[in-house]
Coordinates of C-alpha atoms in Angstrom, one line a residue:
M1 CA 0.0 0.1 0.1
A2 CA 1.3 3.4 -0.7
T3 CA 2.5 5.5 2.2
M4 CA 3.1 9.1 3.1
N5 CA 4.7 11.3 5.6
A6 CA 2.8 12.7 8.6
A7 CA 3.6 14.6 11.7
I8 CA 2.1 12.7 14.6
F9 CA 1.7 13.9 18.3
N10 CA 2.8 10.8 20.2
D11 CA 2.8 12.5 23.5
I12 CA 3.2 15.8 25.3
E13 CA 6.2 17.5 23.6
Q14 CA 6.7 14.5 21.3
L15 CA 6.1 15.4 17.5
D16 CA 7.4 12.9 15.2
V17 CA 7.3 12.6 11.3
E18 CA 6.3 9.1 10.4
R19 CA 5.2 7.0 7.4
I20 CA 1.7 6.0 7.4
N21 CA -0.7 4.8 4.8
K22 CA -1.9 7.1 2.2
P23 CA -5.6 7.5 2.1
N24 CA -7.8 6.0 -0.6
I25 CA -10.7 8.2 -2.0
K26 CA -14.4 7.0 -2.1
E27 CA -16.4 7.7 -5.2
D28 CA -17.8 11.1 -3.9
E29 CA -14.3 12.3 -2.6
V30 CA -11.1 13.9 -4.0
L31 CA -7.5 13.3 -3.0
V32 CA -6.0 16.7 -1.9
E33 CA -2.2 16.9 -1.8
I34 CA -1.6 19.1 1.1
K35 CA 0.8 22.0 0.5
A36 CA 0.7 24.2 3.6
C37 CA -0.5 23.9 7.1
A38 CA -0.4 26.5 9.8
L39 CA 0.5 25.7 13.5
C40 CA -2.6 27.0 15.4
T41 CA -2.7 27.7 19.1
W42 CA -4.8 24.6 19.3
E43 CA -1.9 22.5 18.2
Q44 CA 0.5 24.4 20.3
R45 CA -1.6 23.5 23.4
V46 CA -1.7 19.8 22.4
Y47 CA 2.1 20.1 22.2
T48 CA 2.4 21.4 25.7
G49 CA -0.3 19.2 27.1
V50 CA -3.0 22.0 27.9
N51 CA -5.4 20.4 25.3
K52 CA -5.8 16.8 26.2
V53 CA -6.0 14.3 23.2
H54 CA -5.7 10.5 22.8
F55 CA -2.2 9.7 21.4
P56 CA -1.2 9.0 18.6
F57 CA -3.0 12.1 16.9
I58 CA -2.7 14.0 13.8
G59 CA -3.2 17.7 14.1
G60 CA -3.4 20.5 11.6
H61 CA -6.7 22.2 10.5
E62 CA -5.4 25.3 8.8
E63 CA -4.4 23.9 5.5
A64 CA -4.4 24.4 1.8
G65 CA -3.4 22.1 -1.0
I66 CA -4.1 21.0 -4.6
I67 CA -6.6 18.3 -5.9
I68 CA -4.6 15.3 -7.6
D69 CA -7.3 12.7 -7.9
V70 CA -11.1 12.7 -8.1
G71 CA -13.7 10.1 -7.3
K72 CA -16.1 8.6 -10.1
K73 CA -19.1 10.6 -8.8
I74 CA -17.3 13.8 -8.6
D75 CA -18.7 16.6 -11.1
T76 CA -15.5 17.4 -13.0
D77 CA -17.1 20.5 -14.5
L78 CA -16.8 22.0 -10.9
W79 CA -14.0 20.1 -9.3
Q80 CA -10.9 19.1 -11.2
I81 CA -7.4 17.8 -10.9
G82 CA -5.3 20.9 -10.4
N83 CA -7.8 22.9 -8.6
R84 CA -6.0 24.7 -5.8
V85 CA -8.1 24.5 -2.6
V86 CA -8.6 25.1 1.2
V87 CA -9.9 22.3 3.3
G88 CA -12.4 23.4 5.9
L89 CA -14.8 22.1 8.5
L90 CA -13.8 18.5 8.1
T91 CA -14.5 17.6 11.6
S92 CA -18.2 18.5 11.3
C93 CA -20.4 15.4 10.5
G94 CA -22.7 16.9 7.9
Y95 CA -25.7 15.0 9.1
C96 CA -27.0 16.4 12.3
D97 CA -29.6 19.3 12.5
N98 CA -27.1 22.0 13.1
C99 CA -25.0 20.9 10.2
R100 CA -28.0 20.5 7.8
T101 CA -29.1 23.9 8.8
G102 CA -25.7 25.4 7.8
H103 CA -24.3 25.7 11.3
E104 CA -21.4 23.2 11.1
G105 CA -19.4 25.0 13.6
S106 CA -21.9 23.9 16.1
C107 CA -22.0 20.2 14.9
T108 CA -23.3 18.1 17.8
Q109 CA -20.7 15.4 16.7
F110 CA -17.9 18.2 16.3
S111 CA -14.7 16.6 17.6
Y112 CA -11.0 17.3 16.7
E113 CA -10.5 13.6 17.4
N114 CA -12.5 12.2 14.7
H115 CA -11.1 9.9 12.1
V116 CA -11.0 12.2 9.1
G117 CA -9.5 12.3 5.5
G118 CA -9.1 8.5 5.3
L119 CA -6.5 8.4 7.9
N120 CA -6.3 5.4 10.2
I121 CA -5.2 7.8 13.1
R122 CA -7.4 10.3 15.0
G123 CA -7.1 14.0 14.3
M124 CA -7.8 16.7 11.8
G125 CA -5.0 15.4 9.3
G126 CA -3.6 18.8 7.9
L127 CA -0.1 17.8 9.0
A128 CA -0.3 14.7 6.7
E129 CA 0.8 14.8 3.1
Y130 CA -2.6 13.9 1.8
L131 CA -6.3 13.8 2.7
A132 CA -9.4 12.3 1.1
V133 CA -12.0 15.1 1.2
P134 CA -15.7 15.5 0.2
V135 CA -15.9 18.5 -2.2
T136 CA -18.5 20.1 0.2
K137 CA -15.4 20.7 2.4
L138 CA -13.5 22.4 -0.2
F139 CA -12.9 26.2 -1.2
K140 CA -11.3 27.3 -4.2
I141 CA -8.1 29.5 -3.8
G142 CA -7.7 32.5 -6.1
D143 CA -4.6 32.5 -8.4
Q144 CA -2.9 35.4 -6.6
L145 CA -2.8 33.7 -3.2
T146 CA 0.1 31.5 -2.0
Y147 CA -0.7 28.3 -0.2
E148 CA 0.7 29.8 2.9
E149 CA -1.8 32.8 2.8
A150 CA -4.7 30.4 1.9
A151 CA -4.0 28.4 4.9
L152 CA -5.1 31.2 7.2
T153 CA -8.6 31.0 5.8
E154 CA -9.8 28.8 8.6
P155 CA -8.7 31.2 11.5
L156 CA -10.1 34.0 9.4
S157 CA -13.4 32.3 9.1
C158 CA -13.7 31.8 12.9
V159 CA -13.2 35.7 13.2
V160 CA -15.8 36.3 10.4
H161 CA -18.3 34.3 12.5
S162 CA -17.3 36.2 15.6
V163 CA -17.8 39.5 14.0
D164 CA -21.2 38.6 12.4
T165 CA -22.3 37.4 15.8
A166 CA -21.5 40.9 17.3
K167 CA -23.2 42.6 14.6
V168 CA -20.5 45.2 14.2
E169 CA -21.9 48.3 12.4
L170 CA -20.8 51.5 10.9
G171 CA -19.5 54.0 13.5
N172 CA -19.4 51.5 16.3
D173 CA -16.8 51.9 19.0
V174 CA -15.1 48.4 19.1
V175 CA -12.6 47.3 21.6
V176 CA -10.3 44.3 21.0
I177 CA -8.7 42.8 23.9
G178 CA -5.4 41.2 23.0
A179 CA -3.4 41.3 19.9
G180 CA -2.4 37.9 19.0
I181 CA -3.4 36.7 15.5
M182 CA -7.0 36.3 16.3
G183 CA -7.1 39.8 18.0
I184 CA -5.6 41.3 14.8
F185 CA -8.1 39.5 12.7
H186 CA -10.8 40.9 14.8
A187 CA -9.4 44.4 14.5
M188 CA -9.0 44.2 10.7
L189 CA -12.5 43.0 10.2
A190 CA -14.2 45.5 12.5
R191 CA -12.2 48.2 10.6
E192 CA -13.6 46.8 7.3
R193 CA -17.1 47.1 8.9
G194 CA -16.4 50.8 9.5
A195 CA -15.9 50.8 13.0
R196 CA -13.5 52.7 15.3
V197 CA -11.2 50.2 16.7
I198 CA -9.3 50.4 20.2
V199 CA -7.1 47.5 21.1
S200 CA -5.9 46.6 24.7
E201 CA -2.5 45.1 24.5
P202 CA 0.6 45.3 26.8
D203 CA 3.4 43.8 24.8
G204 CA 5.6 46.5 23.3
N205 CA 6.3 44.5 20.1
R206 CA 2.6 43.8 19.4
Q207 CA 1.9 47.5 20.0
K208 CA 4.5 48.5 17.3
F209 CA 2.9 46.0 15.0
L210 CA -0.5 47.3 15.5
K211 CA 0.7 50.8 14.5
Q212 CA 2.4 49.3 11.4
L213 CA -1.2 47.9 10.4
G214 CA -2.7 51.5 10.9
F215 CA -4.3 50.9 14.4
H216 CA -3.2 53.8 16.6
E217 CA -5.8 53.7 19.5
I218 CA -3.8 51.3 21.8
I219 CA -4.3 50.7 25.6
N220 CA -1.5 49.3 27.7
P221 CA -3.4 47.7 30.4
K222 CA -0.2 47.5 32.5
H223 CA -0.1 51.3 32.6
L224 CA -3.8 52.2 32.6
D225 CA -7.1 50.6 34.1
P226 CA -8.6 49.5 30.9
V227 CA -12.2 50.0 31.9
N228 CA -11.5 53.6 32.8
A229 CA -9.5 54.1 29.7
I230 CA -12.3 52.9 27.4
N231 CA -14.9 55.2 29.3
T232 CA -12.6 58.1 28.7
L233 CA -12.1 57.2 25.1
T234 CA -15.7 57.0 24.6
N235 CA -16.7 60.0 26.6
G236 CA -18.3 57.7 29.4
K237 CA -20.6 55.6 27.0
G238 CA -18.5 52.5 26.9
A239 CA -17.8 50.3 23.7
D240 CA -20.7 49.1 21.6
V241 CA -18.8 45.9 20.9
V242 CA -16.0 44.2 23.1
F243 CA -14.0 41.2 21.8
D244 CA -12.1 39.4 24.4
T245 CA -9.5 37.3 22.7
L246 CA -7.3 36.3 25.7
P247 CA -7.5 33.0 27.6
I248 CA -7.6 34.7 31.0
S249 CA -11.0 34.5 33.0
P250 CA -10.6 37.8 35.0
V251 CA -10.1 39.7 31.7
A252 CA -13.7 38.5 30.8
E253 CA -15.0 40.4 33.6
Q254 CA -13.2 43.6 32.4
A255 CA -14.7 43.0 29.0
V256 CA -18.3 43.1 30.4
S257 CA -17.5 46.4 32.3
M258 CA -16.3 48.1 29.1
A259 CA -19.6 47.7 27.3
A260 CA -22.0 50.4 26.7
I261 CA -25.7 50.2 27.3
D262 CA -26.9 47.8 24.9
G263 CA -23.4 46.6 24.2
R264 CA -22.3 43.3 22.7
V265 CA -19.5 41.3 24.5
I266 CA -18.0 38.4 22.7
L267 CA -15.8 36.0 24.5
Y268 CA -13.8 34.6 21.8
S269 CA -10.8 32.7 23.3
S270 CA -11.1 29.3 25.0
F271 CA -10.1 29.8 28.7
H272 CA -7.0 28.1 30.5
P273 CA -7.6 27.7 33.2
D274 CA -11.3 27.7 33.1
T275 CA -12.0 29.5 36.3
P276 CA -15.4 31.1 37.2
I277 CA -16.0 34.9 37.1
S278 CA -18.1 37.2 38.9
I279 CA -20.7 39.1 36.9
S280 CA -23.7 40.9 38.3
P281 CA -26.8 39.9 36.7
H282 CA -28.6 42.9 37.6
T283 CA -26.1 45.1 35.7
L284 CA -26.5 42.8 32.6
H285 CA -30.3 43.4 33.1
R286 CA -30.2 47.0 33.4
R287 CA -27.6 47.7 30.9
M288 CA -29.1 45.2 28.4
T289 CA -25.7 43.9 27.8
K290 CA -25.4 40.9 25.2
L291 CA -22.9 38.5 26.7
M292 CA -21.9 35.9 24.0
G293 CA -19.6 33.3 23.1
S294 CA -18.1 32.6 19.7
A295 CA -16.1 29.5 18.6
N296 CA -15.4 27.8 15.2
S297 CA -17.1 28.7 12.0
D298 CA -19.7 27.7 9.4
S299 CA -19.4 27.0 5.7
G300 CA -20.8 30.5 5.1
D301 CA -18.1 32.0 7.2
F302 CA -15.5 30.1 5.4
L303 CA -16.8 31.2 2.0
K304 CA -16.7 34.9 3.2
A305 CA -13.2 34.4 4.5
M306 CA -12.1 32.9 1.1
R307 CA -13.6 35.8 -0.8
L308 CA -11.9 38.3 1.5
L309 CA -8.4 36.7 0.8
N310 CA -9.2 36.1 -2.9
N311 CA -10.2 39.8 -3.5
G312 CA -7.4 41.2 -1.4
S313 CA -9.8 42.8 1.3
V314 CA -7.7 41.2 4.0
D315 CA -3.9 40.7 3.8
V316 CA -2.5 38.1 5.8
K317 CA 1.1 38.3 4.7
P318 CA 2.3 40.3 7.6
L319 CA 0.9 37.6 10.1
I320 CA 3.1 34.8 8.6
A321 CA 6.3 34.6 10.7
G322 CA 7.9 32.0 8.3
T323 CA 7.8 28.6 7.1
V324 CA 9.4 25.3 7.9
P325 CA 9.6 22.0 6.0
L326 CA 7.5 19.0 7.5
S327 CA 11.0 17.5 8.4
E328 CA 11.5 20.2 10.7
I329 CA 8.2 20.5 12.3
D330 CA 9.3 20.3 15.9
K331 CA 11.6 23.4 15.2
G332 CA 8.7 25.1 13.8
M333 CA 6.5 24.2 16.9
Q334 CA 9.1 25.8 19.2
W335 CA 9.2 28.9 16.9
A336 CA 5.4 29.0 17.1
L337 CA 5.3 28.7 20.9
K338 CA 7.0 32.1 21.2
P339 CA 4.8 35.0 22.3
E340 CA 6.0 37.3 19.4
T341 CA 5.2 34.9 16.8
Y342 CA 1.9 34.9 14.9
R343 CA 1.7 32.0 12.4
V344 CA 4.5 29.5 11.5
I345 CA 3.5 27.5 8.3
V346 CA 4.6 23.9 7.8
E347 CA 5.4 23.3 4.2
L348 CA 4.4 19.8 2.6
N349 CA 4.9 18.4 -0.9
R350 CA 6.6 21.7 -2.0
H351 CA 8.3 21.8 -5.3
D352 CA 8.2 24.7 -7.6
D353 CA 4.5 25.6 -7.3
K354 CA 2.9 28.7 -5.5

């Protein structure tokens, strides 16, 4: 049987490149040769042991590649060998009520530990050289995009979902707490919506990066009380929308306190550790605060994110720290774990193509 290379999490801080069986496609699937896969914070937490999985495990869910084979039932007028694609939502089942109503990100069977892509090891599979994929999970890449840029469609789609959930509108005062990659995406998309964007971020390097991207209203929460600072910047009104992208529970309390009357607060990040917070239900009631969570994305969000990248509305190049070959993935993971790093991309099956 044909084999391929894959990066496999075998234990905490043990990430090995091994030979495994290459998947065979079904009649309604295509075979995607993966070209680039980003090392998401989720995989980083698997590596450090924060996210618990059953080993062995193949990570990777921010990936892009090219179709190299198609099943007999595939409409080749729509999907052809040579199409450059992003693979998305592979961990949603496609059959539950949520999936069938277009809310794949809320799939009742959603699990990163499903067997996907024809692999015989659990995991999302983007860190393997090939995946067997139904065309319903594919999104076509524009000619001008590199595979590395296209690999960031998935995290961008999650932020599209978050910004849509918050109903960011023209002229809104929007606060983004945290300027990691997801915070940056929130700031970018809120600005695209015509909102004023204020970012709370203590790190000096990230503050400089924000200014390079054109964001100049920045709060350093180490030097100023962020709630008071937002009240001052909004003339006592508070923010129409607050996005909390940090995994720190007490910051969520601050996020609620920053909101204006009828304000919307999105808890975007997963929280580690997941410690309870104290929020006044009476204050939520009186100020009509909308406190919501946002996680994952739906197929519609993926399509929007792909269009934003394909038409150049969002430029992700500044967020790519660099690339490593699959053979050096452990080095890439160490690089990705550094706080100043945004996205490190693992290159697979790379020759002389984009």
